[in-house]
Coordinates of C-alpha atoms and ligand atoms in Angstrom, one line a residue:
D1 CA 26.6 15.4 25.5
E2 CA 24.0 17.7 24.0
L3 CA 22.7 15.0 21.6
Q4 CA 21.4 12.8 24.4
Y5 CA 18.5 15.1 24.8
P6 CA 15.6 14.7 22.4
P7 CA 15.4 17.3 19.6
S8 CA 12.7 19.8 20.2
R9 CA 12.2 21.5 16.8
I10 CA 12.4 20.2 13.2
A11 CA 12.0 22.4 10.0
V12 CA 10.9 20.9 6.7
V13 CA 11.3 23.2 3.7
G14 CA 8.7 22.4 1.0
A15 CA 5.1 21.1 1.3
G16 CA 5.1 18.8 -1.8
I17 CA 4.6 15.1 -1.3
G18 CA 8.2 14.9 -0.1
G19 CA 7.9 17.5 2.7
S20 CA 4.4 16.5 3.7
S21 CA 5.2 12.8 4.0
A22 CA 8.4 13.8 5.9
A23 CA 6.3 15.6 8.4
Y24 CA 4.1 12.5 8.7
F25 CA 7.0 10.1 9.2
L26 CA 8.8 12.5 11.6
R27 CA 5.8 12.6 13.8
Q28 CA 5.6 8.8 13.8
K29 CA 9.3 8.5 14.7
Y30 CA 9.9 11.3 17.1
G31 CA 6.5 11.3 18.9
K32 CA 4.0 13.9 19.9
H33 CA 6.2 16.4 21.8
I34 CA 8.4 17.6 19.0
Q35 CA 7.5 20.7 17.0
I36 CA 7.5 20.2 13.3
D37 CA 7.3 23.3 11.0
V38 CA 6.7 22.9 7.3
F39 CA 7.7 26.0 5.2
E40 CA 6.0 26.5 1.8
K41 CA 6.5 29.4 -0.6
G42 CA 3.7 28.5 -3.0
E43 CA 0.9 26.0 -2.9
V44 CA 0.7 22.9 -0.7
G45 CA 1.3 20.0 -3.1
G46 CA 4.2 21.5 -5.1
R47 CA 4.4 19.4 -8.3
L48 CA 1.0 17.8 -7.4
A49 CA -1.3 20.5 -8.7
T50 CA -4.4 21.0 -10.7
V51 CA -5.4 23.6 -13.4
D52 CA -8.8 25.0 -13.9
M53 CA -10.5 24.6 -17.3
E54 CA -14.0 26.0 -17.6
G55 CA -14.7 25.4 -13.9
H56 CA -13.3 21.9 -13.8
Q57 CA -9.9 20.9 -12.2
Y58 CA -7.4 18.6 -14.1
E59 CA -4.2 17.1 -12.8
A60 CA -1.4 19.2 -14.3
G61 CA 1.6 17.6 -12.5
G62 CA 2.0 14.2 -10.9
S63 CA -1.1 12.4 -12.0
I64 CA -0.8 8.6 -11.7
V65 CA 0.4 6.2 -9.0
H66 CA 1.6 2.6 -9.5
P67 CA -0.4 -0.1 -7.7
L68 CA 2.8 -1.2 -6.0
N69 CA 3.6 2.2 -4.6
L70 CA 2.9 1.2 -1.0
H71 CA 3.6 4.5 0.8
M72 CA 1.1 6.3 -1.4
K73 CA -1.3 3.5 -0.9
T74 CA -1.0 3.7 2.9
F75 CA -1.4 7.5 2.8
V76 CA -4.8 7.4 1.0
K77 CA -6.0 4.6 3.3
E78 CA -4.9 6.4 6.5
L79 CA -6.4 9.7 5.3
G80 CA -9.6 8.1 4.0
L81 CA -9.2 9.5 0.5
P82 CA -11.1 7.8 -2.3
V83 CA -9.2 6.7 -5.4
K84 CA -10.0 6.2 -9.0
S85 CA -8.5 4.6 -12.1
P86 CA -7.7 6.7 -15.1
G87 CA -10.3 4.9 -17.3
D88 CA -10.0 3.2 -20.6
S89 CA -7.5 4.4 -23.1
R90 CA -6.9 3.7 -26.7
L91 CA -3.2 4.2 -27.5
G92 CA -1.5 5.3 -30.7
I93 CA 2.2 6.0 -31.3
Y94 CA 3.0 8.7 -33.9
N95 CA 6.4 9.0 -35.5
G96 CA 5.9 12.4 -37.1
E97 CA 4.7 10.9 -40.4
E98 CA 2.2 8.1 -39.4
L99 CA 0.9 6.0 -36.6
V100 CA 3.5 3.2 -36.0
F101 CA 1.2 1.6 -33.5
H102 CA -2.6 1.8 -33.2
E103 CA -4.4 -0.1 -30.4
S104 CA -7.6 -1.8 -31.3
D105 CA -10.8 -2.6 -29.4
W106 CA -10.0 -6.3 -29.6
F107 CA -7.6 -7.9 -27.2
L108 CA -6.7 -10.6 -29.7
I109 CA -6.0 -8.1 -32.5
N110 CA -3.7 -6.1 -30.2
L111 CA -1.9 -9.3 -29.2
L112 CA -1.3 -10.2 -32.8
K113 CA -0.2 -6.7 -33.7
M114 CA 2.3 -6.7 -30.8
L115 CA 3.7 -10.1 -31.8
W116 CA 3.9 -9.1 -35.5
N117 CA 5.7 -5.8 -34.8
Y118 CA 7.8 -6.6 -31.8
G119 CA 7.9 -10.4 -31.4
F120 CA 8.0 -11.3 -27.7
N121 CA 9.5 -7.9 -26.7
F122 CA 6.3 -6.7 -24.9
L123 CA 6.0 -9.9 -22.9
R124 CA 9.7 -9.9 -21.9
M125 CA 9.4 -6.2 -21.0
Y126 CA 6.6 -6.9 -18.5
M127 CA 8.7 -9.6 -17.0
W128 CA 11.8 -7.4 -16.9
V129 CA 9.8 -4.6 -15.1
E130 CA 8.3 -7.1 -12.7
D131 CA 11.9 -8.3 -11.8
M132 CA 12.8 -4.6 -11.1
L133 CA 9.7 -4.1 -9.0
D134 CA 10.4 -7.2 -6.9
K135 CA 13.8 -5.7 -5.9
F136 CA 12.2 -2.3 -5.5
M137 CA 9.7 -3.6 -3.0
R138 CA 12.5 -4.7 -0.6
I139 CA 12.7 -1.1 0.7
Y140 CA 9.3 -1.4 2.4
R141 CA 10.6 -4.3 4.5
Y142 CA 13.8 -2.5 5.4
Q143 CA 11.9 0.6 6.5
T144 CA 9.4 -1.4 8.5
F145 CA 12.4 -2.8 10.4
D146 CA 13.7 0.7 11.0
Y147 CA 16.7 0.5 8.6
S148 CA 18.0 3.7 7.0
F149 CA 20.6 4.7 4.5
S150 CA 23.0 7.7 4.5
S151 CA 23.2 8.0 0.7
T152 CA 20.9 7.5 -2.3
E153 CA 23.5 5.1 -3.7
S154 CA 23.5 2.9 -0.6
L155 CA 19.7 2.9 -0.5
L156 CA 19.4 1.8 -4.1
H157 CA 22.2 -0.7 -3.7
A158 CA 20.4 -2.3 -0.7
M159 CA 17.3 -2.7 -2.9
G160 CA 18.7 -3.9 -6.1
G161 CA 22.4 -4.6 -5.6
N162 CA 24.7 -4.1 -8.6
D163 CA 21.7 -4.3 -10.9
F164 CA 20.3 -1.0 -9.7
S165 CA 23.8 0.6 -9.3
T166 CA 24.6 -0.2 -12.9
K167 CA 21.3 1.1 -14.2
L168 CA 22.1 4.5 -12.8
N169 CA 25.3 4.7 -14.8
V170 CA 24.0 3.6 -18.2
T171 CA 21.2 4.8 -20.5
I172 CA 17.9 2.9 -20.7
E173 CA 18.8 2.2 -24.3
E174 CA 22.0 0.5 -23.4
T175 CA 20.3 -1.3 -20.5
M176 CA 17.6 -2.7 -22.8
H177 CA 20.1 -3.7 -25.5
K178 CA 22.1 -5.6 -22.9
A179 CA 18.9 -7.3 -21.8
G180 CA 18.3 -8.4 -25.4
F181 CA 15.4 -6.1 -26.5
S182 CA 15.2 -5.2 -30.2
Q183 CA 16.1 -1.7 -31.6
K184 CA 12.6 -1.4 -33.1
F185 CA 11.1 -1.9 -29.7
V186 CA 13.4 0.7 -28.1
D187 CA 12.8 3.2 -30.9
D188 CA 9.0 2.9 -30.8
I189 CA 7.8 1.8 -27.4
V190 CA 10.6 2.6 -25.0
S191 CA 11.3 6.0 -26.6
A192 CA 7.6 6.9 -26.6
T193 CA 7.3 6.0 -22.9
M194 CA 10.3 8.1 -21.9
R195 CA 9.0 11.0 -24.0
V196 CA 5.5 11.0 -22.3
N197 CA 6.7 10.4 -18.8
Y198 CA 10.0 12.4 -18.5
C199 CA 9.9 14.5 -21.7
Q200 CA 13.4 13.1 -22.5
G201 CA 14.8 10.4 -24.7
V202 CA 16.2 6.9 -24.4
D203 CA 19.5 8.4 -23.1
I204 CA 18.1 8.9 -19.6
N205 CA 19.5 6.5 -16.9
G206 CA 18.3 2.9 -16.9
F207 CA 16.8 3.1 -13.4
V208 CA 14.4 6.0 -14.2
G209 CA 13.8 4.3 -17.5
A210 CA 12.6 1.2 -15.8
V211 CA 10.4 3.2 -13.4
S212 CA 9.0 4.9 -16.5
L213 CA 8.3 1.6 -18.2
S214 CA 6.4 0.4 -15.0
C215 CA 3.7 3.0 -16.0
L216 CA 2.7 0.5 -18.8
D217 CA 1.4 -1.8 -16.1
S218 CA -2.3 -2.0 -15.3
G219 CA -3.9 -0.8 -12.1
L220 CA -2.6 2.7 -12.1
W221 CA -4.7 5.1 -9.9
A222 CA -5.2 8.7 -8.8
V223 CA -6.8 10.4 -5.9
E224 CA -10.4 11.4 -6.4
G225 CA -10.5 15.2 -6.0
G226 CA -6.8 15.6 -6.8
N227 CA -3.5 14.0 -5.8
K228 CA -2.5 17.2 -3.8
L229 CA -5.1 16.2 -1.2
V230 CA -2.6 13.7 0.0
C231 CA -0.2 16.5 0.9
S232 CA -2.7 18.7 2.8
G233 CA -4.0 15.5 4.5
L234 CA -0.5 14.4 5.7
I235 CA 0.3 17.9 7.1
Y236 CA -2.9 17.9 9.0
A237 CA -2.5 14.3 10.2
S238 CA 1.1 15.0 11.4
K239 CA 0.0 18.1 13.4
A240 CA 2.8 20.0 11.8
Q241 CA 2.6 23.8 11.6
L242 CA 2.4 25.1 8.1
I243 CA 4.3 28.3 7.6
Q244 CA 3.7 30.2 4.4
G245 CA 7.0 31.8 3.5
T246 CA 10.1 31.5 1.3
V247 CA 13.1 30.1 3.1
T248 CA 16.1 32.2 2.0
S249 CA 19.0 30.9 4.2
V250 CA 20.2 28.3 6.7
Q251 CA 23.1 29.0 9.1
E252 CA 24.5 27.0 12.0
K253 CA 24.6 29.0 15.3
V254 CA 26.0 28.1 18.7
R255 CA 23.7 29.0 21.6
P256 CA 24.1 28.7 25.4
M257 CA 21.9 26.2 27.2
K258 CA 19.9 27.0 30.4
S259 CA 21.6 23.9 32.0
G260 CA 25.1 25.2 31.1
G261 CA 27.2 24.3 28.0
T262 CA 26.2 25.1 24.5
V263 CA 24.0 23.7 21.8
K264 CA 24.3 23.9 18.0
L265 CA 21.1 25.0 16.2
Y266 CA 20.2 26.0 12.7
E267 CA 18.9 29.5 12.1
L268 CA 16.4 29.4 9.2
S269 CA 15.6 32.8 7.6
Y270 CA 12.5 33.2 5.6
E271 CA 10.3 35.9 3.9
S272 CA 6.7 35.9 4.7
S273 CA 3.8 38.3 4.0
T274 CA 4.8 40.2 7.1
G275 CA 8.4 40.6 6.1
P276 CA 11.7 38.8 7.0
Q277 CA 11.6 36.3 9.9
M278 CA 13.8 33.6 11.4
E279 CA 13.4 30.6 13.6
M280 CA 15.9 28.1 15.3
Y281 CA 15.8 24.4 14.7
D282 CA 17.7 21.2 15.8
I283 CA 17.2 19.5 12.5
V284 CA 16.4 20.8 9.0
I285 CA 15.0 18.8 6.1
I286 CA 15.2 20.3 2.6
A287 CA 12.3 18.8 0.7
T288 CA 12.7 20.7 -2.6
P289 CA 15.2 20.4 -5.4
L290 CA 18.3 22.5 -4.8
S291 CA 18.6 23.8 -8.3
K292 CA 18.6 27.2 -9.8
G293 CA 15.2 28.8 -10.2
V294 CA 13.5 26.2 -8.0
S295 CA 14.4 26.9 -4.4
D296 CA 17.3 29.4 -4.2
I297 CA 18.3 28.7 -0.6
K298 CA 21.6 30.1 0.7
F299 CA 23.7 28.0 3.1
V300 CA 25.8 30.4 5.1
D301 CA 29.3 29.4 6.2
F302 CA 29.3 26.1 4.4
N303 CA 28.9 24.8 0.9
P304 CA 26.6 21.7 0.7
P305 CA 28.8 19.0 -0.8
I306 CA 26.8 18.8 -4.1
Q307 CA 29.1 18.6 -7.1
N308 CA 26.6 19.3 -9.8
F309 CA 23.4 21.3 -9.2
K310 CA 21.2 19.6 -11.8
N311 CA 19.2 21.5 -14.4
Y312 CA 15.5 20.6 -14.3
Q313 CA 13.6 19.8 -17.5
Q314 CA 11.1 22.4 -18.7
V315 CA 7.8 20.8 -19.4
V316 CA 4.7 22.6 -20.6
A317 CA 1.3 21.0 -19.9
T318 CA -1.3 22.5 -22.3
F319 CA -5.0 21.7 -21.8
V320 CA -7.3 22.2 -24.7
H321 CA -11.0 21.6 -25.0
G322 CA -11.6 20.9 -28.6
Q323 CA -12.0 18.6 -31.5
I324 CA -8.8 16.7 -32.3
N325 CA -7.5 16.8 -35.9
A326 CA -7.5 13.1 -36.8
S327 CA -6.0 13.6 -40.2
F328 CA -2.9 15.2 -38.6
F329 CA -2.1 11.7 -37.1
G330 CA -3.2 9.8 -40.2
C331 CA -6.0 8.4 -38.2
A332 CA -9.2 7.4 -40.0
Q333 CA -12.3 9.5 -39.1
P334 CA -13.8 9.3 -36.5
C335 CA -10.5 8.8 -34.7
D336 CA -10.9 6.5 -31.7
L337 CA -7.5 7.3 -30.1
S338 CA -7.4 8.7 -26.6
D339 CA -3.6 8.8 -26.1
V340 CA -1.1 9.5 -28.7
L341 CA 2.6 9.1 -27.8
T342 CA 5.4 10.1 -30.1
T343 CA 8.8 8.7 -31.1
N344 CA 12.0 10.7 -31.3
N345 CA 11.7 13.0 -34.3
R346 CA 13.2 16.5 -34.3
K347 CA 10.3 17.8 -36.4
L348 CA 7.8 17.0 -33.6
F349 CA 6.8 20.0 -31.4
F350 CA 5.0 17.9 -28.8
N351 CA 5.7 14.8 -26.7
S352 CA 2.2 13.4 -26.1
I353 CA -1.4 14.2 -26.3
G354 CA -4.1 12.5 -24.3
A355 CA -7.7 12.8 -23.3
V356 CA -8.1 13.7 -19.6
S357 CA -11.0 13.7 -17.1
P358 CA -11.5 16.2 -14.3
V359 CA -10.1 15.1 -10.9
K360 CA -13.7 14.9 -9.6
S361 CA -15.6 12.0 -11.2
E362 CA -18.8 13.1 -12.9
A363 CA -21.6 11.4 -14.7
K364 CA -20.1 10.1 -18.0
S365 CA -20.1 12.8 -20.7
S366 CA -22.1 12.0 -23.8
K367 CA -19.6 14.0 -25.9
P368 CA -17.7 12.0 -28.6
V369 CA -14.0 11.4 -27.9
N370 CA -13.1 14.2 -30.4
H371 CA -14.7 16.9 -28.2
K372 CA -12.9 16.1 -24.9
V373 CA -10.3 18.0 -22.9
W374 CA -6.8 17.0 -24.1
K375 CA -3.5 17.4 -22.2
I376 CA -0.5 18.0 -24.4
F377 CA 3.1 17.7 -23.0
S378 CA 5.8 19.6 -24.8
V379 CA 9.2 21.0 -24.0
E380 CA 8.4 24.5 -25.5
P381 CA 5.1 26.4 -25.2
L382 CA 2.8 25.7 -28.1
A383 CA 2.2 28.4 -30.6
K384 CA -1.3 29.1 -32.0
D385 CA -0.5 27.6 -35.4
Q386 CA 0.7 24.4 -33.7
L387 CA -2.6 24.1 -31.8
N388 CA -4.3 24.7 -35.2
L389 CA -2.5 21.7 -36.6
L390 CA -3.5 19.4 -33.7
F391 CA -7.1 20.6 -33.4
E392 CA -9.9 21.1 -36.0
S393 CA -11.4 23.5 -33.6
Y394 CA -11.0 24.4 -29.9
H395 CA -12.6 26.8 -27.5
A396 CA -10.6 26.8 -24.3
V397 CA -6.9 26.6 -23.5
S398 CA -5.1 26.4 -20.1
V399 CA -1.3 26.2 -19.7
K400 CA 1.0 25.1 -16.8
N401 CA 4.7 25.5 -17.0
W402 CA 7.0 23.2 -15.0
L403 CA 10.6 22.7 -14.1
A404 CA 9.5 19.1 -13.9
Y405 CA 12.3 16.6 -13.1
P406 CA 16.1 16.4 -13.5
Q407 CA 17.6 16.3 -16.9
Y408 CA 18.9 12.8 -16.7
N409 CA 22.4 12.2 -18.0
P410 CA 24.1 9.0 -17.0
P411 CA 26.5 8.2 -15.4
E412 CA 24.8 9.9 -12.5
K413 CA 26.5 11.0 -9.3
M414 CA 23.7 11.2 -6.7
P415 CA 23.8 14.4 -4.5
P416 CA 24.3 13.6 -0.8
I417 CA 21.4 13.1 1.6
I418 CA 23.4 14.6 4.5
L419 CA 24.2 18.2 3.6
H420 CA 25.6 19.1 7.0
D421 CA 25.6 17.6 10.5
R422 CA 21.8 17.7 10.9
I423 CA 20.6 19.1 7.5
Y424 CA 19.1 16.4 5.2
Y425 CA 18.3 16.6 1.4
L426 CA 15.2 14.7 0.5
N427 CA 15.3 15.4 -3.2
S428 CA 18.7 13.7 -3.7
I429 CA 16.6 10.6 -4.7
E430 CA 15.2 12.4 -7.7
L431 CA 18.5 12.0 -9.5
A432 CA 17.8 8.3 -9.6
A433 CA 14.1 8.8 -10.6
S434 CA 11.4 11.4 -9.9
A435 CA 8.0 10.1 -8.8
M436 CA 5.7 10.7 -5.9
E437 CA 6.6 7.3 -4.3
M438 CA 10.4 8.1 -4.6
S439 CA 9.9 11.3 -2.6
A440 CA 7.8 9.3 0.0
I441 CA 10.5 6.6 0.3
S442 CA 13.2 9.3 0.8
A443 CA 11.0 11.1 3.4
K444 CA 10.7 7.9 5.5
N445 CA 14.4 7.2 5.1
I446 CA 15.3 10.7 6.4
A447 CA 12.9 10.4 9.3
L448 CA 14.7 7.2 10.3
L449 CA 18.2 8.3 9.5
S450 CA 17.9 11.6 11.3
H451 CA 16.6 9.8 14.4
H452 CA 19.3 7.1 14.4
R453 CA 22.0 9.7 13.9
W454 CA 20.7 11.9 16.7
Y455 CA 20.6 9.0 19.1
R456 CA 23.8 7.4 17.6
K457 CA 22.0 4.2 16.7
T458 CA 24.5 3.2 14.0
D459 CA 23.3 -0.4 13.8
R460 CA 20.3 0.8 11.8
I461 CA 22.3 2.8 9.2
D462 CA 23.8 1.4 6.0
Q463 CA 23.7 -2.2 7.0
E464 CA 24.8 -4.7 4.4
D465 CA 22.9 -7.9 3.2
L466 CA 19.6 -6.8 4.7
T467 CA 17.6 -9.1 2.5
E468 CA 19.4 -12.1 3.9
R469 CA 19.3 -10.8 7.5
L470 CA 15.7 -10.0 7.4
K471 CA 14.7 -13.5 6.2
S472 CA 15.3 -14.7 9.8
E473 CA 13.4 -11.7 11.4
L474 CA 9.6 -12.0 11.8
Ligands
FAD501 C1 4.2 17.4 -15.3 C2 4.6 16.3 -14.3 C3 4.0 15.1 -14.3 C4 4.3 14.1 -13.4 N1 3.7 12.9 -13.4 C5 3.9 12.1 -12.4 C6 3.1 10.9 -12.2 O1 2.2 10.7 -13.0 N2 3.4 10.1 -11.2 C7 4.4 10.3 -10.3 O2 4.6 9.5 -9.4 N3 5.1 11.4 -10.4 C8 4.9 12.3 -11.4 N4 5.7 13.4 -11.5 C9 6.8 13.6 -10.6 C10 6.2 14.1 -9.2 O3 5.3 15.0 -9.3 C11 7.4 14.6 -8.3 O4 8.4 13.6 -8.3 C12 6.9 14.9 -6.9 O5 5.7 15.5 -6.9 C13 8.0 15.7 -6.2 O6 7.6 16.0 -4.9 P1 8.5 16.8 -3.9 O7 7.7 17.1 -2.7 O8 9.8 16.0 -3.8 O9 8.9 18.2 -4.7 P2 7.9 19.4 -5.0 O10 6.5 18.9 -5.3 O11 8.6 20.2 -6.0 O12 7.8 20.2 -3.6 C14 8.8 21.2 -3.2 C15 8.0 22.3 -2.6 O13 9.0 23.2 -2.0 C16 8.5 24.5 -2.2 N5 9.7 25.4 -2.1 C17 10.8 25.4 -3.0 N6 11.7 26.3 -2.5 C18 11.2 26.8 -1.3 C19 11.7 27.7 -0.4 N7 12.9 28.3 -0.6 N8 11.0 28.0 0.7 C20 9.8 27.4 0.9 N9 9.3 26.5 0.0 C21 10.0 26.2 -1.0 C22 7.9 24.5 -3.6 O14 7.0 25.6 -3.7 C23 7.2 23.1 -3.6 O15 5.9 23.2 -3.1 C24 5.3 14.4 -12.4 C25 5.9 15.7 -12.4 C26 5.5 16.6 -13.3 C27 6.1 18.0 -13.2
LIG502 C1 8.6 4.3 -8.3 C2 7.9 3.3 -9.0 C3 8.4 1.9 -8.9 C4 6.9 3.5 -9.9 C5 6.3 4.8 -10.2 C6 5.8 4.8 -11.5 C7 5.3 6.2 -11.9 C8 3.9 6.4 -11.6 C9 6.2 7.1 -12.4 C10 5.8 8.5 -12.8 C11 6.4 8.8 -14.1 C12 6.0 10.2 -14.5 C13 6.9 11.3 -14.1 C14 5.0 10.4 -15.3 C15 4.6 11.7 -15.9 S1 3.3 11.7 -17.1 C16 2.1 10.8 -16.4 C17 0.9 10.7 -17.3 N1 1.2 10.0 -18.5 C18 0.3 12.0 -17.6 O1 -0.2 12.1 -18.7 O2 0.2 12.9 -16.7

């Protein structure tokens, strides 16, 4: 049987955090003899990227990591990358007319304001998110013990049981109502958090909504020098070969073996600077969203069993060096706010605006908060008159356009992880929630799953009651 032999070549399409961590985990699992090729049509890092403003680099895509994102934590430790915290922030929430929430310098005043406006909703939310994270953390134990899952649904179910499965099928608004949170809390705090993180409303699924709310925790961090350094570091550490080129198609081919018999391989065609090329692989991992305008890969002779190719949400990140217009937000001069989130109001042309620092730490600037560099997230590009409303004056602008994350629309049917016998889809997991750690979890799952399927080790795939079973394993 051909599959008794070890595979000799694996292709990974995409060098974002998903593809680069896949290369890293594949090397761990398959050992030093296998050839791993990572194809990238653009920049290593993908949606982890920086923009240049006046000679300084700022995070334009994935910018923050949660303290309990253990794969990301391990990566920076193994790669010896220094990390930093985003620094102090002073939060305001603007509803299009006025600030409905304005953080103060004083802890006690903030506490009283929260209690006055939202009762115990804040406290309950932190506990609710902690409960979700407790379940979320189970995946690390499963993966340490080599367990894998053949679908995103089974992976999430193993982590959080029916609680996670239900969250995928209802909105964060419904989820929070059922959990007893007030409408005012959902309209102000939950809505503002969804708008800054996913540029969508409280109609996104309850799972991604809970992931988004976890960003209100303390201890968030980023990589000094830029988060994309993790991707280049992982590719280097995995001794994978990086191939600059656009993968255009994948087709299964049957080839004779030297020892007699035949072997099934995948022919991967790609465009590089030297023209069209192709290579043969035993296993292919697609580490990019399969949606229009993002990857455009053709699968020849078969249709991947994806019912619904998701649209990705356009997000524009606009960086402005200038003096913020405090009166626009109804903020007394001098305005002390460093982050303004917004609630759902059709009149609003932006989702959030926040002061940002370069990815490389520098001596603290003596400039007042009004003269900092600001990052604005919006769904449409900002016009000049809109910038004039937000700023009293500005002297530099830099813009990055993204197809950022899926347009979430529960109930969600997750795309499959197994697209064909030995073709795996890493970004299936993004339909549950898009975040760096989600791609890394999916990468490890696929490294394990592909290995177990190759060697027919079915006792490490889709096992039930893992939490109970692992209690007895050391
Ligand atoms: C504005 C923004 C803010 C975000 N903020 C955060 C945050 O703070 N924290 C967080 O955890 N997450 C955040 N995210 C989400 C996070 O960035 C993504 O979930 C994560 O980076 C996805 O990584 P990936 O490797 O799966 O996909 P990608 O990074 O998209 O990588 C796919 C790669 O494949 C390449 N590719 C595509 N097609 C082909 C082809 N045919 N041939 C060869 N190469 C191809 C692409 O060029 C790309 O480099 C944010 C995303 C955006 C856009
Ligand atoms: C996967 C778990 C449990 C936690 C991850 C939490 C997290 C960091 C999610 C990312 C959410 C996201 C897409 C944020 C985008 S905006 C980030 C930031 N506010 C910015 O201004 O860049």
